[in-house]
Amino acid sequence: MRTPSVAPAVTRAVAVALAVAAAAVLAFTALVDYHGAKRPAAAPTQPVTPVPASTLPGSIDLPTAEPTGRRVSASTAKAWLKALTGMWAQDPRNNYFQFRADGTGEWVAYGQKLWTGRATPRDAKTFDLSDPSGQGESYWQVKLISGGRKLLFAGTRQTYRKI
């Protein structure tokens, strides 16, 4: 005569207990997810220290609607643009400004054309360049310095000599 084994009964009891535990975990997760959707989102946190304003060349200024310089007559503008006409270069092949008598021009840097537009005289030595990128007039401006022998580009603070 054989004695009955308890192993199948224990195995069955353990399997039922694990199934009940798994169902409880799923029910709890569903409940938390359901109530979590109704919870308001957390407000974004502010950095502990303020973020400093950029001082790198090319920092963006707020564009102004009207240039701050006064309006000049066409004959005066033509005379002032004559001083700007020509090529101003650091490297004549890869980094230069080229201006024509009507004020149109381009800026080539690193062998790529980075600006094409028009120079508008603010005064005899300062010219605002048309602003295609919205960076502001303090970036897109050139000034004649050293008695008109050099040009200072405000955007990069680099000087160019007339060729």
JSON list of N, CA and C in Angstrom, two decimals, residues 36-116:
[
{"chain": "A", "resi": 36, "resn": "GLY", "atom": "N", "xyz": [-3.33, 58.63, -11.37]},
{"chain": "A", "resi": 36, "resn": "GLY", "atom": "CA", "xyz": [-2.20, 59.48, -11.71]},
{"chain": "A", "resi": 36, "resn": "GLY", "atom": "C", "xyz": [-2.51, 60.41, -12.87]},
{"chain": "A", "resi": 37, "resn": "ALA", "atom": "N", "xyz": [-3.40, 60.02, -13.78]},
{"chain": "A", "resi": 37, "resn": "ALA", "atom": "CA", "xyz": [-3.75, 60.86, -14.91]},
{"chain": "A", "resi": 37, "resn": "ALA", "atom": "C", "xyz": [-4.52, 62.10, -14.47]},
{"chain": "A", "resi": 38, "resn": "LYS", "atom": "N", "xyz": [-5.19, 62.06, -13.34]},
{"chain": "A", "resi": 38, "resn": "LYS", "atom": "CA", "xyz": [-5.96, 63.19, -12.85]},
{"chain": "A", "resi": 38, "resn": "LYS", "atom": "C", "xyz": [-5.12, 64.16, -12.03]},
{"chain": "A", "resi": 39, "resn": "ARG", "atom": "N", "xyz": [-3.92, 63.75, -11.66]},
{"chain": "A", "resi": 39, "resn": "ARG", "atom": "CA", "xyz": [-3.05, 64.59, -10.85]},
{"chain": "A", "resi": 39, "resn": "ARG", "atom": "C", "xyz": [-2.47, 65.71, -11.70]},
{"chain": "A", "resi": 40, "resn": "PRO", "atom": "N", "xyz": [-2.44, 66.97, -11.21]},
{"chain": "A", "resi": 40, "resn": "PRO", "atom": "CA", "xyz": [-1.86, 68.06, -12.02]},
{"chain": "A", "resi": 40, "resn": "PRO", "atom": "C", "xyz": [-0.37, 67.84, -12.22]},
{"chain": "A", "resi": 41, "resn": "ALA", "atom": "N", "xyz": [0.10, 68.31, -13.36]},
{"chain": "A", "resi": 41, "resn": "ALA", "atom": "CA", "xyz": [1.54, 68.17, -13.66]},
{"chain": "A", "resi": 41, "resn": "ALA", "atom": "C", "xyz": [2.34, 69.06, -12.73]},
{"chain": "A", "resi": 42, "resn": "ALA", "atom": "N", "xyz": [3.52, 68.60, -12.41]},
{"chain": "A", "resi": 42, "resn": "ALA", "atom": "CA", "xyz": [4.40, 69.39, -11.54]},
{"chain": "A", "resi": 42, "resn": "ALA", "atom": "C", "xyz": [4.87, 70.63, -12.29]},
{"chain": "A", "resi": 43, "resn": "ALA", "atom": "N", "xyz": [4.96, 71.75, -11.59]},
{"chain": "A", "resi": 43, "resn": "ALA", "atom": "CA", "xyz": [5.44, 72.99, -12.19]},
{"chain": "A", "resi": 43, "resn": "ALA", "atom": "C", "xyz": [6.93, 72.87, -12.49]},
{"chain": "A", "resi": 44, "resn": "PRO", "atom": "N", "xyz": [7.38, 73.44, -13.62]},
{"chain": "A", "resi": 44, "resn": "PRO", "atom": "CA", "xyz": [8.81, 73.35, -13.92]},
{"chain": "A", "resi": 44, "resn": "PRO", "atom": "C", "xyz": [9.61, 74.09, -12.85]},
{"chain": "A", "resi": 45, "resn": "THR", "atom": "N", "xyz": [10.73, 73.53, -12.51]},
{"chain": "A", "resi": 45, "resn": "THR", "atom": "CA", "xyz": [11.56, 74.14, -11.48]},
{"chain": "A", "resi": 45, "resn": "THR", "atom": "C", "xyz": [12.49, 75.17, -12.09]},
{"chain": "A", "resi": 46, "resn": "GLN", "atom": "N", "xyz": [12.79, 76.19, -11.34]},
{"chain": "A", "resi": 46, "resn": "GLN", "atom": "CA", "xyz": [13.71, 77.22, -11.76]},
{"chain": "A", "resi": 46, "resn": "GLN", "atom": "C", "xyz": [15.12, 76.84, -11.33]},
{"chain": "A", "resi": 47, "resn": "PRO", "atom": "N", "xyz": [16.14, 77.18, -12.14]},
{"chain": "A", "resi": 47, "resn": "PRO", "atom": "CA", "xyz": [17.50, 76.88, -11.72]},
{"chain": "A", "resi": 47, "resn": "PRO", "atom": "C", "xyz": [17.84, 77.65, -10.44]},
{"chain": "A", "resi": 48, "resn": "VAL", "atom": "N", "xyz": [18.71, 77.06, -9.64]},
{"chain": "A", "resi": 48, "resn": "VAL", "atom": "CA", "xyz": [19.09, 77.69, -8.38]},
{"chain": "A", "resi": 48, "resn": "VAL", "atom": "C", "xyz": [19.80, 79.01, -8.63]},
{"chain": "A", "resi": 49, "resn": "THR", "atom": "N", "xyz": [20.69, 79.03, -9.62]},
{"chain": "A", "resi": 49, "resn": "THR", "atom": "CA", "xyz": [21.39, 80.27, -9.95]},
{"chain": "A", "resi": 49, "resn": "THR", "atom": "C", "xyz": [20.86, 80.77, -11.28]},
{"chain": "A", "resi": 50, "resn": "PRO", "atom": "N", "xyz": [20.76, 82.08, -11.48]},
{"chain": "A", "resi": 50, "resn": "PRO", "atom": "CA", "xyz": [20.25, 82.60, -12.75]},
{"chain": "A", "resi": 50, "resn": "PRO", "atom": "C", "xyz": [21.21, 82.29, -13.88]},
{"chain": "A", "resi": 51, "resn": "VAL", "atom": "N", "xyz": [20.65, 82.12, -15.05]},
{"chain": "A", "resi": 51, "resn": "VAL", "atom": "CA", "xyz": [21.46, 81.86, -16.25]},
{"chain": "A", "resi": 51, "resn": "VAL", "atom": "C", "xyz": [22.00, 83.19, -16.72]},
{"chain": "A", "resi": 52, "resn": "PRO", "atom": "N", "xyz": [23.34, 83.31, -16.87]},
{"chain": "A", "resi": 52, "resn": "PRO", "atom": "CA", "xyz": [23.90, 84.61, -17.29]},
{"chain": "A", "resi": 52, "resn": "PRO", "atom": "C", "xyz": [23.58, 84.89, -18.75]},
{"chain": "A", "resi": 53, "resn": "ALA", "atom": "N", "xyz": [23.45, 86.16, -19.07]},
{"chain": "A", "resi": 53, "resn": "ALA", "atom": "CA", "xyz": [23.24, 86.57, -20.45]},
{"chain": "A", "resi": 53, "resn": "ALA", "atom": "C", "xyz": [24.52, 86.33, -21.24]},
{"chain": "A", "resi": 54, "resn": "SER", "atom": "N", "xyz": [24.36, 85.90, -22.47]},
{"chain": "A", "resi": 54, "resn": "SER", "atom": "CA", "xyz": [25.51, 85.60, -23.31]},
{"chain": "A", "resi": 54, "resn": "SER", "atom": "C", "xyz": [26.25, 86.87, -23.69]},
{"chain": "A", "resi": 55, "resn": "THR", "atom": "N", "xyz": [27.57, 86.80, -23.65]},
{"chain": "A", "resi": 55, "resn": "THR", "atom": "CA", "xyz": [28.40, 87.92, -24.09]},
{"chain": "A", "resi": 55, "resn": "THR", "atom": "C", "xyz": [29.25, 87.52, -25.29]},
{"chain": "A", "resi": 56, "resn": "LEU", "atom": "N", "xyz": [28.92, 86.37, -25.87]},
{"chain": "A", "resi": 56, "resn": "LEU", "atom": "CA", "xyz": [29.65, 85.91, -27.04]},
{"chain": "A", "resi": 56, "resn": "LEU", "atom": "C", "xyz": [29.28, 86.75, -28.26]},
{"chain": "A", "resi": 57, "resn": "PRO", "atom": "N", "xyz": [30.20, 86.87, -29.23]},
{"chain": "A", "resi": 57, "resn": "PRO", "atom": "CA", "xyz": [29.83, 87.57, -30.45]},
{"chain": "A", "resi": 57, "resn": "PRO", "atom": "C", "xyz": [28.62, 86.91, -31.07]},
{"chain": "A", "resi": 58, "resn": "GLY", "atom": "N", "xyz": [27.69, 87.71, -31.53]},
{"chain": "A", "resi": 58, "resn": "GLY", "atom": "CA", "xyz": [26.49, 87.17, -32.13]},
{"chain": "A", "resi": 58, "resn": "GLY", "atom": "C", "xyz": [25.34, 87.03, -31.17]},
{"chain": "A", "resi": 59, "resn": "SER", "atom": "N", "xyz": [25.50, 87.52, -29.93]},
{"chain": "A", "resi": 59, "resn": "SER", "atom": "CA", "xyz": [24.38, 87.49, -29.00]},
{"chain": "A", "resi": 59, "resn": "SER", "atom": "C", "xyz": [23.23, 88.28, -29.62]},
{"chain": "A", "resi": 60, "resn": "ILE", "atom": "N", "xyz": [22.04, 87.80, -29.43]},
{"chain": "A", "resi": 60, "resn": "ILE", "atom": "CA", "xyz": [20.90, 88.38, -30.13]},
{"chain": "A", "resi": 60, "resn": "ILE", "atom": "C", "xyz": [20.37, 89.60, -29.38]},
{"chain": "A", "resi": 61, "resn": "ASP", "atom": "N", "xyz": [20.24, 90.71, -30.10]},
{"chain": "A", "resi": 61, "resn": "ASP", "atom": "CA", "xyz": [19.60, 91.92, -29.58]},
{"chain": "A", "resi": 61, "resn": "ASP", "atom": "C", "xyz": [18.15, 91.91, -30.05]},
{"chain": "A", "resi": 62, "resn": "LEU", "atom": "N", "xyz": [17.33, 92.63, -29.36]},
{"chain": "A", "resi": 62, "resn": "LEU", "atom": "CA", "xyz": [15.96, 92.79, -29.83]},
{"chain": "A", "resi": 62, "resn": "LEU", "atom": "C", "xyz": [15.98, 93.74, -31.01]},
{"chain": "A", "resi": 63, "resn": "PRO", "atom": "N", "xyz": [15.39, 93.34, -32.13]},
{"chain": "A", "resi": 63, "resn": "PRO", "atom": "CA", "xyz": [15.40, 94.23, -33.29]},
{"chain": "A", "resi": 63, "resn": "PRO", "atom": "C", "xyz": [14.55, 95.47, -33.03]},
{"chain": "A", "resi": 64, "resn": "THR", "atom": "N", "xyz": [15.01, 96.57, -33.56]},
{"chain": "A", "resi": 64, "resn": "THR", "atom": "CA", "xyz": [14.24, 97.80, -33.43]},
{"chain": "A", "resi": 64, "resn": "THR", "atom": "C", "xyz": [13.49, 98.04, -34.72]},
{"chain": "A", "resi": 65, "resn": "ALA", "atom": "N", "xyz": [12.39, 98.71, -34.63]},
{"chain": "A", "resi": 65, "resn": "ALA", "atom": "CA", "xyz": [11.56, 98.94, -35.81]},
{"chain": "A", "resi": 65, "resn": "ALA", "atom": "C", "xyz": [12.21, 99.95, -36.76]},
{"chain": "A", "resi": 66, "resn": "GLU", "atom": "N", "xyz": [12.89, 100.90, -36.24]},
{"chain": "A", "resi": 66, "resn": "GLU", "atom": "CA", "xyz": [13.47, 102.00, -37.02]},
{"chain": "A", "resi": 66, "resn": "GLU", "atom": "C", "xyz": [14.93, 102.16, -36.63]},
{"chain": "A", "resi": 67, "resn": "PRO", "atom": "N", "xyz": [15.85, 102.32, -37.59]},
{"chain": "A", "resi": 67, "resn": "PRO", "atom": "CA", "xyz": [17.24, 102.57, -37.22]},
{"chain": "A", "resi": 67, "resn": "PRO", "atom": "C", "xyz": [17.32, 103.84, -36.38]},
{"chain": "A", "resi": 68, "resn": "THR", "atom": "N", "xyz": [18.22, 103.83, -35.39]},
{"chain": "A", "resi": 68, "resn": "THR", "atom": "CA", "xyz": [18.32, 104.97, -34.50]},
{"chain": "A", "resi": 68, "resn": "THR", "atom": "C", "xyz": [19.03, 106.15, -35.13]},
{"chain": "A", "resi": 69, "resn": "GLY", "atom": "N", "xyz": [19.70, 105.92, -36.25]},
{"chain": "A", "resi": 69, "resn": "GLY", "atom": "CA", "xyz": [20.40, 107.02, -36.92]},
{"chain": "A", "resi": 69, "resn": "GLY", "atom": "C", "xyz": [19.41, 107.94, -37.62]},
{"chain": "A", "resi": 70, "resn": "ARG", "atom": "N", "xyz": [19.85, 109.15, -37.90]},
{"chain": "A", "resi": 70, "resn": "ARG", "atom": "CA", "xyz": [18.98, 110.10, -38.58]},
{"chain": "A", "resi": 70, "resn": "ARG", "atom": "C", "xyz": [18.95, 109.79, -40.07]},
{"chain": "A", "resi": 71, "resn": "ARG", "atom": "N", "xyz": [17.93, 110.25, -40.75]},
{"chain": "A", "resi": 71, "resn": "ARG", "atom": "CA", "xyz": [17.83, 110.08, -42.20]},
{"chain": "A", "resi": 71, "resn": "ARG", "atom": "C", "xyz": [18.81, 111.03, -42.87]},
{"chain": "A", "resi": 72, "resn": "VAL", "atom": "N", "xyz": [19.48, 110.51, -43.90]},
{"chain": "A", "resi": 72, "resn": "VAL", "atom": "CA", "xyz": [20.44, 111.34, -44.62]},
{"chain": "A", "resi": 72, "resn": "VAL", "atom": "C", "xyz": [19.96, 111.49, -46.06]},
{"chain": "A", "resi": 73, "resn": "SER", "atom": "N", "xyz": [20.35, 112.57, -46.68]},
{"chain": "A", "resi": 73, "resn": "SER", "atom": "CA", "xyz": [19.94, 112.80, -48.07]},
{"chain": "A", "resi": 73, "resn": "SER", "atom": "C", "xyz": [20.65, 111.80, -48.98]},
{"chain": "A", "resi": 74, "resn": "ALA", "atom": "N", "xyz": [20.08, 111.60, -50.16]},
{"chain": "A", "resi": 74, "resn": "ALA", "atom": "CA", "xyz": [20.65, 110.64, -51.11]},
{"chain": "A", "resi": 74, "resn": "ALA", "atom": "C", "xyz": [22.05, 111.04, -51.54]},
{"chain": "A", "resi": 75, "resn": "SER", "atom": "N", "xyz": [22.29, 112.33, -51.73]},
{"chain": "A", "resi": 75, "resn": "SER", "atom": "CA", "xyz": [23.63, 112.76, -52.17]},
{"chain": "A", "resi": 75, "resn": "SER", "atom": "C", "xyz": [24.66, 112.55, -51.06]},
{"chain": "A", "resi": 76, "resn": "THR", "atom": "N", "xyz": [24.26, 112.80, -49.81]},
{"chain": "A", "resi": 76, "resn": "THR", "atom": "CA", "xyz": [25.18, 112.58, -48.69]},
{"chain": "A", "resi": 76, "resn": "THR", "atom": "C", "xyz": [25.45, 111.09, -48.52]},
{"chain": "A", "resi": 77, "resn": "ALA", "atom": "N", "xyz": [24.39, 110.27, -48.61]},
{"chain": "A", "resi": 77, "resn": "ALA", "atom": "CA", "xyz": [24.56, 108.81, -48.49]},
{"chain": "A", "resi": 77, "resn": "ALA", "atom": "C", "xyz": [25.49, 108.29, -49.57]},
{"chain": "A", "resi": 78, "resn": "LYS", "atom": "N", "xyz": [25.35, 108.81, -50.79]},
{"chain": "A", "resi": 78, "resn": "LYS", "atom": "CA", "xyz": [26.20, 108.37, -51.90]},
{"chain": "A", "resi": 78, "resn": "LYS", "atom": "C", "xyz": [27.66, 108.70, -51.63]},
{"chain": "A", "resi": 79, "resn": "ALA", "atom": "N", "xyz": [27.92, 109.89, -51.08]},
{"chain": "A", "resi": 79, "resn": "ALA", "atom": "CA", "xyz": [29.29, 110.29, -50.76]},
{"chain": "A", "resi": 79, "resn": "ALA", "atom": "C", "xyz": [29.87, 109.41, -49.65]},
{"chain": "A", "resi": 80, "resn": "TRP", "atom": "N", "xyz": [29.07, 109.12, -48.63]},
{"chain": "A", "resi": 80, "resn": "TRP", "atom": "CA", "xyz": [29.56, 108.29, -47.54]},
{"chain": "A", "resi": 80, "resn": "TRP", "atom": "C", "xyz": [29.78, 106.85, -47.99]},
{"chain": "A", "resi": 81, "resn": "LEU", "atom": "N", "xyz": [28.90, 106.34, -48.87]},
{"chain": "A", "resi": 81, "resn": "LEU", "atom": "CA", "xyz": [29.06, 104.96, -49.37]},
{"chain": "A", "resi": 81, "resn": "LEU", "atom": "C", "xyz": [30.31, 104.83, -50.24]},
{"chain": "A", "resi": 82, "resn": "LYS", "atom": "N", "xyz": [30.75, 105.92, -50.84]},
{"chain": "A", "resi": 82, "resn": "LYS", "atom": "CA", "xyz": [31.97, 105.88, -51.66]},
{"chain": "A", "resi": 82, "resn": "LYS", "atom": "C", "xyz": [33.17, 105.46, -50.82]},
{"chain": "A", "resi": 83, "resn": "ALA", "atom": "N", "xyz": [33.20, 105.92, -49.55]},
{"chain": "A", "resi": 83, "resn": "ALA", "atom": "CA", "xyz": [34.31, 105.54, -48.67]},
{"chain": "A", "resi": 83, "resn": "ALA", "atom": "C", "xyz": [34.26, 104.05, -48.31]},
{"chain": "A", "resi": 84, "resn": "LEU", "atom": "N", "xyz": [33.07, 103.46, -48.35]},
{"chain": "A", "resi": 84, "resn": "LEU", "atom": "CA", "xyz": [32.91, 102.04, -48.00]},
{"chain": "A", "resi": 84, "resn": "LEU", "atom": "C", "xyz": [33.15, 101.12, -49.20]},
{"chain": "A", "resi": 85, "resn": "THR", "atom": "N", "xyz": [33.04, 101.66, -50.41]},
{"chain": "A", "resi": 85, "resn": "THR", "atom": "CA", "xyz": [33.14, 100.87, -51.63]},
{"chain": "A", "resi": 85, "resn": "THR", "atom": "C", "xyz": [34.51, 100.19, -51.74]},
{"chain": "A", "resi": 86, "resn": "GLY", "atom": "N", "xyz": [34.48, 98.90, -52.11]},
{"chain": "A", "resi": 86, "resn": "GLY", "atom": "CA", "xyz": [35.71, 98.14, -52.33]},
{"chain": "A", "resi": 86, "resn": "GLY", "atom": "C", "xyz": [35.72, 96.86, -51.50]},
{"chain": "A", "resi": 87, "resn": "MET", "atom": "N", "xyz": [36.91, 96.25, -51.46]},
{"chain": "A", "resi": 87, "resn": "MET", "atom": "CA", "xyz": [37.07, 95.00, -50.73]},
{"chain": "A", "resi": 87, "resn": "MET", "atom": "C", "xyz": [37.84, 95.27, -49.44]},
{"chain": "A", "resi": 88, "resn": "TRP", "atom": "N", "xyz": [37.31, 94.73, -48.36]},
{"chain": "A", "resi": 88, "resn": "TRP", "atom": "CA", "xyz": [37.91, 94.81, -47.03]},
{"chain": "A", "resi": 88, "resn": "TRP", "atom": "C", "xyz": [38.19, 93.38, -46.61]},
{"chain": "A", "resi": 89, "resn": "ALA", "atom": "N", "xyz": [39.44, 93.04, -46.36]},
{"chain": "A", "resi": 89, "resn": "ALA", "atom": "CA", "xyz": [39.75, 91.62, -46.16]},
{"chain": "A", "resi": 89, "resn": "ALA", "atom": "C", "xyz": [40.69, 91.38, -44.99]},
{"chain": "A", "resi": 90, "resn": "GLN", "atom": "N", "xyz": [40.54, 90.19, -44.41]},
{"chain": "A", "resi": 90, "resn": "GLN", "atom": "CA", "xyz": [41.56, 89.61, -43.54]},
{"chain": "A", "resi": 90, "resn": "GLN", "atom": "C", "xyz": [42.33, 88.61, -44.37]},
{"chain": "A", "resi": 91, "resn": "ASP", "atom": "N", "xyz": [41.62, 87.82, -45.13]},
{"chain": "A", "resi": 91, "resn": "ASP", "atom": "CA", "xyz": [42.18, 86.87, -46.09]},
{"chain": "A", "resi": 91, "resn": "ASP", "atom": "C", "xyz": [41.37, 87.05, -47.37]},
{"chain": "A", "resi": 92, "resn": "PRO", "atom": "N", "xyz": [41.95, 87.63, -48.43]},
{"chain": "A", "resi": 92, "resn": "PRO", "atom": "CA", "xyz": [41.18, 87.97, -49.63]},
{"chain": "A", "resi": 92, "resn": "PRO", "atom": "C", "xyz": [40.43, 86.80, -50.28]},
{"chain": "A", "resi": 93, "resn": "ARG", "atom": "N", "xyz": [40.81, 85.57, -49.99]},
{"chain": "A", "resi": 93, "resn": "ARG", "atom": "CA", "xyz": [40.11, 84.44, -50.59]},
{"chain": "A", "resi": 93, "resn": "ARG", "atom": "C", "xyz": [39.03, 83.87, -49.68]},
{"chain": "A", "resi": 94, "resn": "ASN", "atom": "N", "xyz": [39.19, 83.98, -48.36]},
{"chain": "A", "resi": 94, "resn": "ASN", "atom": "CA", "xyz": [38.29, 83.27, -47.45]},
{"chain": "A", "resi": 94, "resn": "ASN", "atom": "C", "xyz": [37.56, 84.14, -46.42]},
{"chain": "A", "resi": 95, "resn": "ASN", "atom": "N", "xyz": [37.97, 85.41, -46.23]},
{"chain": "A", "resi": 95, "resn": "ASN", "atom": "CA", "xyz": [37.33, 86.22, -45.20]},
{"chain": "A", "resi": 95, "resn": "ASN", "atom": "C", "xyz": [37.40, 87.69, -45.61]},
{"chain": "A", "resi": 96, "resn": "TYR", "atom": "N", "xyz": [36.28, 88.17, -46.19]},
{"chain": "A", "resi": 96, "resn": "TYR", "atom": "CA", "xyz": [36.29, 89.55, -46.68]},
{"chain": "A", "resi": 96, "resn": "TYR", "atom": "C", "xyz": [34.87, 90.10, -46.79]},
{"chain": "A", "resi": 97, "resn": "PHE", "atom": "N", "xyz": [34.78, 91.43, -46.82]},
{"chain": "A", "resi": 97, "resn": "PHE", "atom": "CA", "xyz": [33.57, 92.16, -47.17]},
{"chain": "A", "resi": 97, "resn": "PHE", "atom": "C", "xyz": [33.82, 92.80, -48.53]},
{"chain": "A", "resi": 98, "resn": "GLN", "atom": "N", "xyz": [32.82, 92.81, -49.38]},
{"chain": "A", "resi": 98, "resn": "GLN", "atom": "CA", "xyz": [32.89, 93.48, -50.68]},
{"chain": "A", "resi": 98, "resn": "GLN", "atom": "C", "xyz": [31.68, 94.38, -50.79]},
{"chain": "A", "resi": 99, "resn": "PHE", "atom": "N", "xyz": [31.91, 95.70, -50.96]},
{"chain": "A", "resi": 99, "resn": "PHE", "atom": "CA", "xyz": [30.81, 96.66, -51.09]},
{"chain": "A", "resi": 99, "resn": "PHE", "atom": "C", "xyz": [30.92, 97.36, -52.44]},
{"chain": "A", "resi": 100, "resn": "ARG", "atom": "N", "xyz": [29.74, 97.62, -53.05]},
{"chain": "A", "resi": 100, "resn": "ARG", "atom": "CA", "xyz": [29.67, 98.37, -54.30]},
{"chain": "A", "resi": 100, "resn": "ARG", "atom": "C", "xyz": [29.18, 99.80, -54.00]},
{"chain": "A", "resi": 101, "resn": "ALA", "atom": "N", "xyz": [29.27, 100.68, -54.98]},
{"chain": "A", "resi": 101, "resn": "ALA", "atom": "CA", "xyz": [28.96, 102.09, -54.79]},
{"chain": "A", "resi": 101, "resn": "ALA", "atom": "C", "xyz": [27.50, 102.32, -54.39]},
{"chain": "A", "resi": 102, "resn": "ASP", "atom": "N", "xyz": [26.59, 101.42, -54.78]},
{"chain": "A", "resi": 102, "resn": "ASP", "atom": "CA", "xyz": [25.18, 101.60, -54.43]},
{"chain": "A", "resi": 102, "resn": "ASP", "atom": "C", "xyz": [24.85, 101.08, -53.03]},
{"chain": "A", "resi": 103, "resn": "GLY", "atom": "N", "xyz": [25.87, 100.56, -52.31]},
{"chain": "A", "resi": 103, "resn": "GLY", "atom": "CA", "xyz": [25.67, 100.06, -50.94]},
{"chain": "A", "resi": 103, "resn": "GLY", "atom": "C", "xyz": [25.44, 98.57, -50.86]},
{"chain": "A", "resi": 104, "resn": "THR", "atom": "N", "xyz": [25.23, 97.89, -51.98]},
{"chain": "A", "resi": 104, "resn": "THR", "atom": "CA", "xyz": [25.04, 96.45, -51.93]},
{"chain": "A", "resi": 104, "resn": "THR", "atom": "C", "xyz": [26.38, 95.78, -51.65]},
{"chain": "A", "resi": 105, "resn": "GLY", "atom": "N", "xyz": [26.33, 94.61, -51.07]},
{"chain": "A", "resi": 105, "resn": "GLY", "atom": "CA", "xyz": [27.57, 93.92, -50.78]},
{"chain": "A", "resi": 105, "resn": "GLY", "atom": "C", "xyz": [27.36, 92.53, -50.24]},
{"chain": "A", "resi": 106, "resn": "GLU", "atom": "N", "xyz": [28.47, 91.91, -49.88]},
{"chain": "A", "resi": 106, "resn": "GLU", "atom": "CA", "xyz": [28.42, 90.57, -49.29]},
{"chain": "A", "resi": 106, "resn": "GLU", "atom": "C", "xyz": [29.59, 90.40, -48.33]},
{"chain": "A", "resi": 107, "resn": "TRP", "atom": "N", "xyz": [29.42, 89.43, -47.45]},
{"chain": "A", "resi": 107, "resn": "TRP", "atom": "CA", "xyz": [30.46, 89.05, -46.50]},
{"chain": "A", "resi": 107, "resn": "TRP", "atom": "C", "xyz": [30.74, 87.59, -46.72]},
{"chain": "A", "resi": 108, "resn": "VAL", "atom": "N", "xyz": [31.98, 87.27, -46.99]},
{"chain": "A", "resi": 108, "resn": "VAL", "atom": "CA", "xyz": [32.42, 85.89, -47.19]},
{"chain": "A", "resi": 108, "resn": "VAL", "atom": "C", "xyz": [33.37, 85.56, -46.05]},
{"chain": "A", "resi": 109, "resn": "ALA", "atom": "N", "xyz": [33.07, 84.49, -45.32]},
{"chain": "A", "resi": 109, "resn": "ALA", "atom": "CA", "xyz": [33.95, 84.04, -44.24]},
{"chain": "A", "resi": 109, "resn": "ALA", "atom": "C", "xyz": [34.06, 82.53, -44.32]},
{"chain": "A", "resi": 110, "resn": "TYR", "atom": "N", "xyz": [35.25, 82.03, -44.10]},
{"chain": "A", "resi": 110, "resn": "TYR", "atom": "CA", "xyz": [35.53, 80.60, -44.17]},
{"chain": "A", "resi": 110, "resn": "TYR", "atom": "C", "xyz": [35.14, 80.04, -45.53]},
{"chain": "A", "resi": 111, "resn": "GLY", "atom": "N", "xyz": [35.26, 80.89, -46.57]},
{"chain": "A", "resi": 111, "resn": "GLY", "atom": "CA", "xyz": [34.96, 80.46, -47.92]},
{"chain": "A", "resi": 111, "resn": "GLY", "atom": "C", "xyz": [33.48, 80.38, -48.23]},
{"chain": "A", "resi": 112, "resn": "GLN", "atom": "N", "xyz": [32.59, 80.81, -47.29]},
{"chain": "A", "resi": 112, "resn": "GLN", "atom": "CA", "xyz": [31.14, 80.75, -47.51]},
{"chain": "A", "resi": 112, "resn": "GLN", "atom": "C", "xyz": [30.54, 82.14, -47.45]},
{"chain": "A", "resi": 113, "resn": "LYS", "atom": "N", "xyz": [29.55, 82.40, -48.29]},
{"chain": "A", "resi": 113, "resn": "LYS", "atom": "CA", "xyz": [28.86, 83.68, -48.27]},
{"chain": "A", "resi": 113, "resn": "LYS", "atom": "C", "xyz": [27.90, 83.67, -47.08]},
{"chain": "A", "resi": 114, "resn": "LEU", "atom": "N", "xyz": [28.19, 84.52, -46.06]},
{"chain": "A", "resi": 114, "resn": "LEU", "atom": "CA", "xyz": [27.38, 84.54, -44.85]},
{"chain": "A", "resi": 114, "resn": "LEU", "atom": "C", "xyz": [26.38, 85.69, -44.82]},
{"chain": "A", "resi": 115, "resn": "TRP", "atom": "N", "xyz": [26.60, 86.70, -45.65]},
{"chain": "A", "resi": 115, "resn": "TRP", "atom": "CA", "xyz": [25.67, 87.82, -45.69]},
{"chain": "A", "resi": 115, "resn": "TRP", "atom": "C", "xyz": [25.67, 88.41, -47.08]},
{"chain": "A", "resi": 116, "resn": "THR", "atom": "N", "xyz": [24.49, 88.77, -47.56]},
{"chain": "A", "resi": 116, "resn": "THR", "atom": "CA", "xyz": [24.33, 89.51, -48.79]},
{"chain": "A", "resi": 116, "resn": "THR", "atom": "C", "xyz": [23.23, 90.52, -48.51]}
]
